[in-house]
Tab-separated table of C-alpha atoms and ligand atoms in Angstrom:
chain	number	residue	atom	x	y	z
A	21	MET	CA	18.265	5.979	-21.156
A	22	SER	CA	16.095	4.909	-18.244
A	23	LEU	CA	16.988	5.853	-14.681
A	24	PRO	CA	18.553	3.128	-12.496
A	25	ASP	CA	16.014	1.333	-10.313
A	26	PRO	CA	16.519	2.660	-6.760
A	27	LEU	CA	15.595	-0.765	-5.346
A	28	SER	CA	18.104	-2.747	-7.389
A	29	ARG	CA	20.878	-2.396	-4.818
A	30	ILE	CA	18.787	-3.487	-1.856
A	31	ARG	CA	19.021	-7.116	-0.842
A	32	ILE	CA	17.073	-9.264	1.548
A	33	VAL	CA	19.144	-11.675	3.645
A	34	LEU	CA	17.423	-14.553	5.452
A	35	VAL	CA	19.534	-16.224	8.125
A	36	SER	CA	19.127	-19.935	8.954
A	37	THR	CA	15.542	-20.095	7.701
A	38	GLN	CA	13.851	-23.262	8.928
A	39	HIS	CA	10.719	-23.467	6.783
A	40	PRO	CA	11.284	-23.524	3.028
A	41	GLY	CA	7.738	-22.196	2.610
A	42	ASN	CA	8.879	-18.978	4.244
A	43	ILE	CA	11.646	-18.590	1.671
A	44	GLY	CA	9.172	-18.749	-1.207
A	45	ALA	CA	6.691	-16.475	0.576
A	46	SER	CA	9.474	-13.962	1.240
A	47	ALA	CA	10.455	-14.032	-2.441
A	48	ARG	CA	6.853	-13.307	-3.345
A	49	ALA	CA	6.657	-10.487	-0.801
A	50	MET	CA	9.833	-9.021	-2.310
A	51	LEU	CA	8.779	-9.222	-5.935
A	52	THR	CA	5.379	-7.629	-5.309
A	53	MET	CA	7.317	-4.559	-4.183
A	54	GLY	CA	10.002	-4.727	-6.864
A	55	LEU	CA	12.867	-6.301	-4.892
A	56	THR	CA	14.685	-9.220	-6.494
A	57	GLU	CA	17.946	-9.915	-4.676
A	58	LEU	CA	17.601	-12.679	-2.114
A	59	VAL	CA	20.518	-14.149	-0.153
A	60	LEU	CA	20.102	-17.210	2.059
A	61	VAL	CA	22.544	-17.848	4.870
A	62	LYS	CA	22.646	-21.553	5.751
A	63	PRO	CA	19.000	-22.346	5.073
A	64	ASP	CA	17.821	-25.583	6.732
A	65	ARG	CA	16.299	-26.999	3.535
A	66	PHE	CA	16.901	-25.404	0.160
A	67	PRO	CA	16.190	-25.874	-2.726
A	68	HIS	CA	12.818	-27.298	-1.733
A	69	PRO	CA	9.465	-27.790	-3.503
A	70	GLN	CA	7.690	-25.816	-0.756
A	71	ALA	CA	9.814	-22.773	-1.482
A	72	ARG	CA	8.797	-23.005	-5.128
A	73	ALA	CA	5.140	-23.515	-4.265
A	74	THR	CA	4.807	-20.484	-2.004
A	75	ALA	CA	6.764	-18.253	-4.383
A	76	THR	CA	4.019	-18.448	-7.067
A	77	HIS	CA	5.094	-15.919	-9.719
A	78	ALA	CA	8.295	-15.043	-7.872
A	79	LEU	CA	9.935	-18.344	-8.772
A	80	ASP	CA	12.689	-16.481	-10.532
A	81	VAL	CA	13.676	-14.733	-7.282
A	82	VAL	CA	13.905	-18.135	-5.543
A	83	GLU	CA	15.888	-19.701	-8.349
A	84	ARG	CA	18.360	-16.842	-8.458
A	85	ALA	CA	18.756	-16.722	-4.643
A	86	ARG	CA	22.384	-16.905	-3.558
A	87	VAL	CA	23.134	-19.431	-0.822
A	88	VAL	CA	26.094	-18.575	1.414
A	89	ALA	CA	27.753	-20.092	4.487
A	90	SER	CA	27.867	-17.007	6.720
A	91	LEU	CA	26.228	-13.670	7.355
A	92	ASP	CA	29.610	-12.007	6.842
A	93	GLU	CA	29.717	-13.396	3.334
A	94	ALA	CA	26.134	-12.258	2.624
A	95	VAL	CA	26.841	-8.631	3.500
A	96	ALA	CA	30.559	-8.311	2.680
A	97	ASP	CA	30.112	-5.652	-0.029
A	98	CYS	CA	27.304	-3.705	1.724
A	99	GLY	CA	27.569	-0.075	2.769
A	100	TRP	CA	24.779	-0.445	5.301
A	101	VAL	CA	23.345	-3.515	7.034
A	102	VAL	CA	20.082	-3.418	9.003
A	103	GLY	CA	18.957	-6.272	11.233
A	104	LEU	CA	15.244	-6.815	11.724
A	105	SER	CA	14.367	-7.839	15.228
A	106	ALA	CA	11.125	-8.057	17.137
A	107	ARG	CA	12.996	-7.725	20.412
A	108	VAL	CA	14.277	-4.512	21.919
A	109	ARG	CA	17.851	-5.113	23.051
A	110	THR	CA	19.316	-3.587	26.131
A	111	LEU	CA	22.553	-2.726	24.344
A	112	GLY	CA	22.876	-0.555	21.265
A	113	ASP	CA	20.906	2.308	19.783
A	114	GLU	CA	17.127	2.544	19.680
A	115	PRO	CA	15.813	0.409	16.826
A	116	LEU	CA	14.709	2.316	13.732
A	117	ARG	CA	11.155	2.203	12.440
A	118	PRO	CA	10.863	0.382	9.103
A	119	TRP	CA	10.114	3.615	7.208
A	120	GLN	CA	13.168	5.332	8.724
A	121	ALA	CA	15.341	2.378	7.773
A	122	ALA	CA	13.866	2.396	4.257
A	123	GLU	CA	14.688	6.054	3.699
A	124	ARG	CA	18.218	5.714	4.931
A	125	ALA	CA	18.685	2.543	2.879
A	126	LEU	CA	17.703	4.278	-0.333
A	127	ALA	CA	20.123	7.102	0.348
A	128	VAL	CA	23.008	4.707	0.997
A	129	ALA	CA	22.036	2.492	-1.946
A	130	GLN	CA	23.025	5.283	-4.300
A	131	GLU	CA	26.619	4.553	-3.282
A	132	ALA	CA	26.730	0.904	-2.191
A	133	PRO	CA	24.536	-2.176	-1.737
A	134	VAL	CA	22.326	-2.323	1.368
A	135	ALA	CA	21.147	-5.442	3.216
A	136	PHE	CA	18.070	-6.063	5.346
A	137	VAL	CA	18.748	-9.108	7.518
A	138	PHE	CA	16.026	-11.351	8.983
A	139	GLY	CA	16.534	-14.015	11.630
A	140	CYS	CA	15.396	-17.602	11.885
A	141	GLU	CA	11.809	-18.396	12.857
A	142	ARG	CA	12.527	-19.990	16.216
A	143	THR	CA	15.157	-17.709	17.702
A	144	GLY	CA	15.216	-14.544	15.623
A	145	LEU	CA	18.607	-12.898	15.063
A	146	LEU	CA	21.250	-14.045	17.548
A	147	ASN	CA	23.373	-11.475	19.358
A	148	GLU	CA	26.415	-12.262	17.255
A	149	GLU	CA	24.319	-11.737	14.116
A	150	ILE	CA	22.943	-8.431	15.421
A	151	GLU	CA	26.529	-7.354	16.038
A	152	ARG	CA	27.206	-7.675	12.327
A	153	CYS	CA	24.469	-5.110	11.635
A	154	HIS	CA	25.024	-1.351	11.542
A	155	ALA	CA	21.533	-0.669	12.841
A	156	THR	CA	18.421	-2.551	13.869
A	157	ALA	CA	14.819	-1.988	12.885
A	158	LEU	CA	11.646	-2.992	14.670
A	159	ILE	CA	8.186	-3.277	13.183
A	160	PRO	CA	5.933	-1.707	15.801
A	161	ALA	CA	3.320	-4.274	16.774
A	162	ASN	CA	1.190	-5.518	19.644
A	163	PRO	CA	3.610	-5.508	22.624
A	164	GLN	CA	2.022	-8.731	23.886
A	165	PHE	CA	2.616	-10.533	20.568
A	166	SER	CA	5.092	-8.674	18.421
A	167	SER	CA	6.657	-11.509	16.447
A	168	LEU	CA	5.473	-11.532	12.847
A	169	ASN	CA	5.793	-14.457	10.512
A	170	LEU	CA	9.138	-14.116	8.722
A	171	SER	CA	7.724	-13.497	5.256
A	172	GLN	CA	5.212	-10.999	6.613
A	173	ALA	CA	8.046	-9.045	8.217
A	174	VAL	CA	9.786	-9.112	4.821
A	175	GLN	CA	6.576	-7.833	3.225
A	176	ILE	CA	6.349	-4.833	5.512
A	177	VAL	CA	9.962	-3.853	4.968
A	178	ALA	CA	9.616	-4.324	1.207
A	179	TYR	CA	6.489	-2.167	1.208
A	180	GLU	CA	8.234	0.630	3.088
A	181	LEU	CA	11.152	0.440	0.686
A	182	ARG	CA	8.832	0.791	-2.268
A	183	ARG	CA	6.996	3.691	-0.676
A	184	ALA	CA	10.271	5.468	0.000
A	185	ALA	CA	11.576	4.737	-3.499
A	186	PHE	CA	8.440	5.844	-5.345
A	187	PRO	CA	6.659	8.339	-3.102
A	188	GLY	CA	4.081	9.224	-5.771
A	189	GLN	CA	2.973	5.631	-6.331
A	190	VAL	CA	0.207	5.450	-3.801
A	191	GLU	CA	-1.610	8.229	-5.610
A	192	VAL	CA	-0.847	6.786	-9.015
A	193	ALA	CA	-2.547	3.575	-7.942
A	194	SER	CA	-5.694	5.438	-6.966
A	195	LYS	CA	-8.743	5.183	-9.180
A	196	LYS	CA	-8.628	8.799	-10.328
A	197	LYS	CA	-5.338	8.357	-12.141
A	198	HIS	CA	-6.197	5.103	-13.876
A	199	PRO	CA	-6.519	5.273	-17.630
A	200	TRP	CA	-10.122	4.120	-17.391
A	201	PHE	CA	-11.065	7.013	-15.166
A	202	ALA	CA	-12.927	9.293	-17.576
A	203	PRO	CA	-13.447	12.740	-16.084
A	204	PRO	CA	-16.623	14.441	-17.263
A	205	ALA	CA	-16.253	17.626	-19.321
A	206	ALA	CA	-16.771	20.881	-17.437
A	207	GLU	CA	-19.933	21.600	-19.448
A	208	ASP	CA	-21.424	18.268	-18.360
A	209	MET	CA	-20.782	19.190	-14.733
A	210	GLU	CA	-22.485	22.543	-15.419
A	211	ARG	CA	-25.519	20.779	-16.876
A	212	PHE	CA	-25.649	18.594	-13.808
A	213	TYR	CA	-25.593	21.631	-11.489
A	214	GLU	CA	-28.368	23.292	-13.534
A	215	HIS	CA	-30.403	20.110	-13.360
A	216	LEU	CA	-29.824	19.801	-9.624
A	217	GLU	CA	-30.865	23.394	-9.072
A	218	ARG	CA	-34.071	22.908	-11.103
A	219	ILE	CA	-34.983	19.875	-9.043
A	220	LEU	CA	-34.226	21.557	-5.732
A	221	LEU	CA	-36.416	24.496	-6.768
A	222	SER	CA	-39.210	22.132	-7.766
A	223	THR	CA	-39.097	20.242	-4.454
A	224	GLY	CA	-38.917	23.504	-2.514
A	225	PHE	CA	-35.613	22.599	-0.886
A	226	LEU	CA	-34.001	25.604	-2.552
A	227	ASP	CA	-35.864	28.799	-1.734
A	228	PRO	CA	-35.392	31.319	-4.598
A	229	ALA	CA	-36.177	34.141	-2.178
A	230	ASN	CA	-33.415	32.980	0.113
A	231	PRO	CA	-30.939	30.777	-1.801
A	232	ARG	CA	-27.986	31.529	0.488
A	233	VAL	CA	-24.931	29.607	-0.650
A	234	LEU	CA	-26.597	26.235	-1.095
A	235	MET	CA	-25.587	25.767	-4.737
A	236	ARG	CA	-22.049	26.860	-4.044
A	237	ARG	CA	-21.772	24.380	-1.201
A	238	LEU	CA	-23.144	21.605	-3.360
A	239	ARG	CA	-20.640	22.472	-6.075
A	240	THR	CA	-17.816	22.259	-3.557
A	241	TYR	CA	-19.096	18.898	-2.397
A	242	PHE	CA	-19.410	17.364	-5.871
A	243	ASN	CA	-16.124	18.846	-7.068
A	244	ARG	CA	-14.370	17.285	-4.118
A	245	SER	CA	-15.800	13.867	-4.828
A	246	ALA	CA	-14.907	14.255	-8.538
A	247	PRO	CA	-17.396	11.830	-10.095
A	248	ASP	CA	-16.371	10.144	-13.332
A	249	ARG	CA	-18.644	10.155	-16.408
A	250	ASN	CA	-20.447	7.035	-15.378
A	251	GLU	CA	-21.134	8.311	-11.896
A	252	LEU	CA	-22.309	11.642	-13.277
A	253	ASN	CA	-24.761	9.788	-15.536
A	254	ILE	CA	-26.116	7.975	-12.504
A	255	LEU	CA	-26.604	11.279	-10.666
A	256	ARG	CA	-28.366	12.752	-13.703
A	257	GLY	CA	-30.555	9.651	-13.868
A	258	ILE	CA	-31.524	10.087	-10.218
A	259	LEU	CA	-32.512	13.705	-10.845
A	260	THR	CA	-34.560	12.691	-13.881
A	261	SER	CA	-36.376	10.083	-11.781
A	262	PHE	CA	-37.614	12.910	-9.539
A	263	GLU	CA	-39.082	14.641	-12.586
A	264	ARG	CA	-40.470	11.512	-14.196
A	265	PRO	CA	-40.907	8.817	-11.566
A	266	LYS	CA	-40.624	5.285	-12.889
A	267	ASN	CA	-43.620	2.976	-13.004
A	268	ARG	CA	-41.918	0.479	-10.736
A	269	ARG	CA	-41.730	2.965	-7.913
A	270	ILE	CA	-42.769	1.954	-4.418
A	271	PRO	CA	-44.582	4.910	-2.811
A	272	LEU	CA	-43.398	5.976	0.638
A	273	ALA	CA	-45.481	4.605	3.512
A	274	PRO	CA	-47.020	7.449	5.575
A	275	GLU	CA	-44.767	6.587	8.546
A	276	ASP	CA	-41.655	7.004	6.347
A	277	GLU	CA	-42.519	10.482	5.228
A	278	GLY	CA	-40.474	13.196	6.763
A	279	ARG	CA	-37.757	10.791	7.896
B	324	LIG	N1	10.832	-15.977	17.684
B	324	LIG	C1	11.634	-14.932	17.188
B	324	LIG	C2	10.950	-14.215	16.047
B	324	LIG	C3	11.303	-14.792	14.766
B	324	LIG	S1	10.331	-14.161	13.470
B	324	LIG	C4	11.947	-13.904	18.239
B	324	LIG	O1	11.344	-13.961	19.292
B	324	LIG	O2	12.769	-13.039	17.992
B	324	LIG	C5	11.518	-14.229	12.181
B	324	LIG	C6	12.136	-12.912	11.820
B	324	LIG	O3	11.147	-12.014	11.355
B	324	LIG	C7	12.819	-12.169	12.940
B	324	LIG	O4	14.128	-12.638	13.179
B	324	LIG	C8	12.862	-10.761	12.397
B	324	LIG	O5	13.907	-10.631	11.474
B	324	LIG	C9	11.530	-10.682	11.682
B	324	LIG	N2	10.471	-10.083	12.532
B	324	LIG	C10	9.345	-10.660	13.001
B	324	LIG	N3	8.615	-9.783	13.711
B	324	LIG	C11	9.286	-8.612	13.687
B	324	LIG	C12	9.068	-7.305	14.245
B	324	LIG	N4	7.986	-7.027	14.964
B	324	LIG	N5	10.002	-6.349	14.011
B	324	LIG	C13	11.096	-6.622	13.262
B	324	LIG	N6	11.367	-7.825	12.733
B	324	LIG	C14	10.485	-8.814	12.927
């Protein structure tokens, strides 16, 4: 049996959205991060072809969006409701940072649904809407221009939720863990180090009378960069070109020597 998806009980609520394009773009932002539950409170125009157009592959999220008449209805069953606002209010607690809100949301979502609520493009969340929220969150931005496009604010929250839900993912996405990353065998690395040492002796860079820890340092350096097989072949090829320079070589001009 597979584990329940930690993001499945997190919903995005858009209040009084004016531009249908923002609804589709928000759906896309959600789906790229694995969120699928979208609730629209009194959208100005919906359904709308622009919402479908900007959703691209997230059309399903748009089509399954629930349209409701009030924020109360959108969050009725939620155990925690966070309002996203670009403005710091004088009343109420300090706004949370998106990553703090994401962590808390995932903890609560184990017990009950959680909602992230976004305001309308022109006014943002109204005071009476903020009052319906248990906490607010602010995306830290340029203080002189802190209002993000609605769907971009959704993207940032969705990204933080994914990061909190799957903390290992950022590494998994890195090149080194991809199936096509082919690590060279230890003996191939050894042959490379032998080759490198031979070349450095032949150029005089490595002094056999006084080798110090040069080779050990170079090992540390190459082990840290962890070349794959292809990259190791390139490095071997470079070393070979010192031993047997290619015909196409362009000799160094005298003024370049010693640079
Ligand atoms: N003109 C409005 C901003 C509307 S942007 C205002 O001045 O408040 C639409 C929605 O995107 C906002 O209601 C909020 O939910 C979200 N948003 C935009 N920028 C944000 C930020 N820096 N922090 C948190 N939410 C933000």
